[in-house]
XYZ file of C-alpha atoms in Angstrom:
328
model
C 0.022 0.135 -0.012
C 2.806 2.230 1.002
C 4.659 1.766 -2.530
C 1.256 2.095 -4.557
C 0.537 5.598 -2.963
C 4.077 6.651 -3.563
C 5.125 5.865 -7.204
C 4.318 9.204 -9.118
C 7.944 10.272 -8.544
C 10.172 12.686 -6.893
C 8.687 15.886 -5.477
C 9.729 18.981 -7.496
C 12.557 20.747 -5.882
C 12.988 18.499 -2.823
C 15.188 15.707 -4.341
C 13.140 13.424 -2.258
C 10.479 11.185 -3.691
C 7.121 10.629 -1.851
C 8.256 6.834 -1.791
C 11.339 7.838 0.082
C 9.180 9.696 2.464
C 6.710 7.105 3.138
C 9.190 4.456 3.489
C 11.220 6.757 6.095
C 7.977 7.287 8.055
C 7.151 3.271 7.985
C 10.676 2.576 9.364
C 10.517 5.245 12.113
C 7.208 3.681 13.234
C 8.748 0.302 13.026
C 11.677 1.621 15.041
C 9.365 3.060 17.646
C 7.312 -0.239 17.965
C 10.309 -2.255 19.044
C 10.829 -1.916 22.887
C 14.038 -0.062 23.950
C 15.148 -3.066 26.001
C 15.006 -5.285 22.781
C 16.541 -3.228 20.392
C 20.065 -4.320 21.147
C 19.416 -7.962 20.836
C 17.539 -7.288 17.637
C 20.401 -5.102 16.053
C 22.947 -7.797 17.199
C 20.960 -10.767 15.974
C 19.873 -9.422 12.602
C 19.981 -12.660 10.466
C 20.168 -11.276 6.950
C 23.873 -9.752 7.071
C 25.656 -12.912 6.347
C 23.053 -14.480 4.185
C 23.900 -13.159 0.779
C 27.475 -13.702 0.784
C 27.129 -17.389 1.576
C 24.262 -17.760 -0.983
C 25.819 -15.738 -3.804
C 29.571 -16.800 -4.132
C 31.721 -19.744 -3.751
C 34.666 -17.819 -2.569
C 35.812 -18.100 1.060
C 33.126 -20.814 1.783
C 34.232 -21.700 5.170
C 34.452 -18.028 6.221
C 31.064 -17.238 4.945
C 29.728 -20.385 6.813
C 31.251 -19.353 10.190
C 30.036 -15.852 9.666
C 26.560 -16.955 9.051
C 26.676 -19.716 12.101
C 27.823 -16.757 14.112
C 24.995 -14.633 13.407
C 22.515 -17.549 13.816
C 24.087 -18.111 17.197
C 23.238 -14.567 18.195
C 19.592 -14.846 17.113
C 19.495 -18.249 19.112
C 20.866 -16.532 22.010
C 18.350 -13.681 21.878
C 15.365 -16.174 21.707
C 16.779 -18.102 24.612
C 17.364 -15.189 26.807
C 13.619 -14.849 27.270
C 11.278 -17.362 29.115
C 9.379 -18.015 26.107
C 9.831 -19.186 22.456
C 9.539 -15.626 21.119
C 12.230 -12.554 21.239
C 10.197 -10.596 23.866
C 8.937 -12.103 27.116
C 5.716 -10.673 26.517
C 5.163 -13.040 23.781
C 4.673 -12.642 20.037
C 5.633 -9.191 18.918
C 6.553 -7.186 15.911
C 10.131 -8.315 16.468
C 9.101 -11.936 15.742
C 7.200 -10.654 12.498
C 10.641 -8.561 11.323
C 12.426 -12.020 11.702
C 9.965 -14.294 10.193
C 10.606 -13.659 6.573
C 14.395 -13.912 6.882
C 14.362 -17.030 9.285
C 11.966 -18.701 6.428
C 14.325 -17.851 3.614
C 17.280 -18.942 5.697
C 15.770 -22.515 6.537
C 14.574 -22.922 2.704
C 17.804 -21.442 0.934
C 20.661 -23.050 2.969
C 19.138 -26.666 2.491
C 18.531 -26.143 -1.270
C 21.865 -24.243 -2.128
C 24.243 -25.380 0.420
C 22.821 -28.962 1.755
C 22.826 -27.020 5.037
C 20.039 -28.224 7.229
C 19.020 -25.223 9.802
C 15.958 -26.807 11.674
C 15.766 -29.753 13.786
C 19.280 -30.580 14.391
C 19.560 -29.293 17.678
C 22.239 -26.856 16.864
C 19.982 -23.765 17.426
C 17.488 -24.972 19.856
C 15.957 -21.416 20.604
C 15.482 -21.065 16.611
C 13.727 -24.509 16.683
C 11.375 -23.742 19.469
C 10.722 -20.275 17.802
C 9.477 -22.047 14.445
C 7.386 -24.607 16.259
C 5.838 -21.682 18.277
C 5.188 -19.646 15.211
C 3.776 -22.869 13.188
C 1.399 -23.628 16.083
C -0.567 -20.256 15.044
C -3.321 -20.468 12.244
C -2.410 -16.934 11.367
C 1.306 -17.491 10.613
C 0.529 -20.770 8.562
C -1.896 -18.858 6.546
C 0.726 -16.629 5.098
C 4.013 -18.337 5.443
C 5.630 -19.457 2.364
C 7.151 -22.729 1.085
C 10.738 -23.863 0.234
C 10.103 -24.102 -3.466
C 8.872 -20.609 -3.596
C 11.385 -19.039 -1.425
C 14.339 -20.655 -3.186
C 13.246 -19.440 -6.675
C 12.257 -16.121 -5.769
C 15.472 -15.400 -3.884
C 18.093 -15.328 -6.813
C 16.489 -12.347 -8.672
C 16.679 -10.404 -5.208
C 20.282 -11.395 -4.402
C 21.536 -11.222 -7.890
C 21.907 -15.109 -8.527
C 22.716 -17.782 -5.917
C 25.331 -20.553 -6.108
C 24.973 -24.361 -5.257
C 27.574 -26.351 -3.188
C 28.301 -30.045 -3.879
C 26.237 -31.937 -1.310
C 22.954 -30.049 -2.207
C 21.826 -32.096 -4.919
C 19.412 -34.361 -3.024
C 17.626 -31.399 -1.182
C 17.436 -29.421 -4.450
C 15.891 -32.298 -6.357
C 13.308 -32.877 -3.559
C 12.506 -29.321 -3.368
C 12.081 -28.725 -7.059
C 9.483 -31.477 -7.289
C 11.050 -34.617 -6.585
C 8.373 -35.032 -3.707
C 5.371 -34.235 -5.275
C 4.215 -37.584 -5.721
C 1.253 -39.253 -4.332
C 1.048 -40.466 -1.719
C 2.629 -37.244 -0.289
C 4.866 -37.617 2.708
C 3.373 -35.896 5.772
C 4.666 -32.596 6.796
C 6.642 -33.063 9.676
C 9.056 -30.904 11.952
C 11.986 -33.431 11.087
C 11.317 -33.351 7.498
C 14.408 -31.316 5.937
C 12.964 -30.718 2.629
C 9.697 -28.774 3.217
C 8.502 -26.184 5.843
C 6.456 -27.671 8.572
C 2.841 -27.082 8.776
C 1.347 -28.916 11.707
C -2.279 -29.948 11.368
C -2.316 -30.934 7.555
C -5.271 -33.036 6.482
C -4.929 -34.570 3.098
C -8.560 -34.744 2.433
C -9.215 -31.267 3.523
C -6.326 -29.644 1.773
C -7.337 -31.503 -1.400
C -10.586 -29.896 -1.329
C -8.948 -26.590 -0.670
C -6.989 -27.043 -3.760
C -9.901 -28.310 -5.801
C -12.193 -25.430 -4.724
C -9.692 -22.963 -5.600
C -9.014 -24.431 -8.946
C -12.776 -24.780 -9.840
C -13.318 -21.275 -8.584
C -10.823 -19.682 -10.657
C -11.197 -22.104 -13.915
C -11.673 -19.029 -16.317
C -8.031 -17.570 -15.332
C -6.283 -20.952 -14.841
C -7.100 -22.527 -18.111
C -5.301 -19.737 -20.269
C -2.651 -19.381 -17.791
C -1.795 -23.164 -18.076
C -1.861 -22.845 -21.718
C 1.046 -20.449 -21.833
C 3.168 -23.662 -21.253
C 2.267 -24.845 -24.781
C 2.623 -21.446 -26.382
C 5.303 -21.307 -29.317
C 5.419 -17.641 -29.141
C 8.507 -15.559 -27.954
C 9.119 -15.974 -24.450
C 9.495 -12.673 -22.613
C 11.211 -13.381 -19.403
C 11.630 -11.430 -16.092
C 14.431 -11.637 -13.807
C 13.034 -14.498 -12.113
C 13.357 -17.642 -14.483
C 9.732 -18.849 -13.862
C 8.289 -15.527 -14.595
C 7.153 -14.552 -18.173
C 4.830 -11.745 -18.038
C 3.045 -11.362 -21.281
C 3.599 -14.942 -22.734
C 0.575 -15.587 -25.060
C -1.403 -18.684 -24.451
C -1.610 -21.487 -26.696
C -4.667 -22.788 -28.549
C -6.641 -25.670 -27.071
C -9.229 -26.540 -29.846
C -10.225 -29.907 -28.349
C -10.713 -28.652 -24.844
C -7.908 -31.251 -23.809
C -6.238 -28.933 -21.250
C -9.529 -27.836 -19.782
C -10.749 -31.505 -19.588
C -7.433 -32.402 -17.967
C -8.002 -29.975 -15.062
C -11.578 -31.091 -14.577
C -10.003 -34.780 -13.986
C -7.416 -33.036 -11.603
C -10.433 -31.478 -9.713
C -12.371 -34.714 -9.888
C -9.157 -36.494 -8.484
C -8.592 -34.071 -5.700
C -12.489 -34.352 -4.510
C -12.871 -38.150 -4.861
C -9.159 -39.700 -5.102
C -7.228 -41.128 -7.834
C -8.412 -44.455 -7.182
C -11.927 -43.546 -8.544
C -11.153 -40.458 -10.609
C -11.068 -40.794 -14.366
C -7.723 -40.169 -15.784
C -7.242 -37.379 -18.652
C -7.684 -38.338 -22.250
C -6.029 -36.718 -25.129
C -7.741 -37.058 -28.827
C -4.267 -36.896 -30.323
C -0.498 -36.751 -29.863
C -0.462 -33.047 -30.253
C -3.226 -32.568 -27.713
C -1.244 -34.743 -25.434
C 1.808 -32.651 -25.776
C -0.183 -29.357 -25.032
C -1.836 -31.045 -21.644
C 1.602 -31.936 -20.534
C 3.337 -28.918 -21.380
C 0.623 -26.736 -19.774
C -0.079 -28.805 -16.619
C 3.829 -28.793 -16.068
C 4.018 -25.069 -16.446
C 1.098 -24.531 -14.068
C 2.574 -26.988 -11.602
C 5.809 -25.349 -11.590
C 4.363 -21.738 -10.982
C 2.013 -22.682 -8.106
C 3.022 -19.882 -5.497
C 2.706 -20.340 -1.578
C 0.943 -18.506 -0.032
C -0.154 -16.283 -3.056
C -1.952 -19.184 -4.824
C -2.611 -21.672 -2.008
C -1.514 -22.655 1.792
C 1.469 -24.925 1.550
C -0.928 -28.288 2.413
C -2.985 -27.583 -0.399
C -0.419 -26.340 -2.902
C 1.245 -29.759 -2.305
C -1.944 -31.636 -3.209
C -2.461 -29.788 -6.340
C 1.175 -30.107 -7.498
C 1.000 -33.772 -6.820
C -2.282 -34.327 -8.389
C -1.207 -32.340 -11.595
C 1.848 -34.834 -11.818
C -0.630 -37.750 -11.478
C -2.429 -36.190 -14.377
C 0.603 -35.658 -16.323
C 1.953 -39.342 -15.826
C -1.407 -41.102 -16.368
C -2.355 -39.315 -19.553
C -3.973 -41.568 -21.984
C -4.158 -41.430 -25.603
C -7.644 -41.625 -27.255
C -8.117 -45.181 -28.062
C -5.069 -46.634 -26.424
C -6.766 -47.692 -23.299
């Protein structure tokens, strides 16, 4: 909201844009909202300072890792200094909300790019307890992201990320290797995905089906971008291609396949009809379209994590189970 009101540009003669003024006001209010006694620990525990170097280059790997661990230890010390799991003794506060996106991205990106598991190793018990306390809240689970989304939206923000040897297994799982039915439960000790206590496969599949059906008019042409032969105008994020045209679907095969996905989400894959393509060309269009859509489901923009996992896995079910007309 602050940015949308501030876009017109610089004020004449002042040299300062409205956006600069509004951002300064926001930061001032933010600083005032943090109690005086908490500011020192917050300043010393800022987790984002050593993150870019360890993610963006392969020079001084050990030094970058030591700097990263030192900062994480400062965060852990600040959390363990209070009797509860949060940064302030009074409970959940703006300090926790400030740290949430950084700690989320750290947990996701470190295992994806470096094979370094942050959570559940007993290394930083204060941080483990903080994650568990945050994830116990419905409000937090509703807006937190997943590892896949974090790992693919970070490179354009940081100017690129580099992977180290030993991260291949984690990267493969996060990039879709784990999107297979039956899905592994989201548990705190599962290193390749954010924890989401209370996930319920039937309810989560119903949520995904409802979102898919209610947005059918937009979903079908979006998926058909994947089969478009037009020029691809990419943005800095490699999965973003704004303005890419939609392919034609004269047989309605993509629409029909997405209906099969919705049916499988509602009734289960055991009884649901598999999608059928009338021709090899239509089959290619379906596979390309469903794959394109699967890889661009964003958490939490499109769905909460448990429901997004269900939709991604059921799209894979449809892709792998696609039947050519007359072959079954």
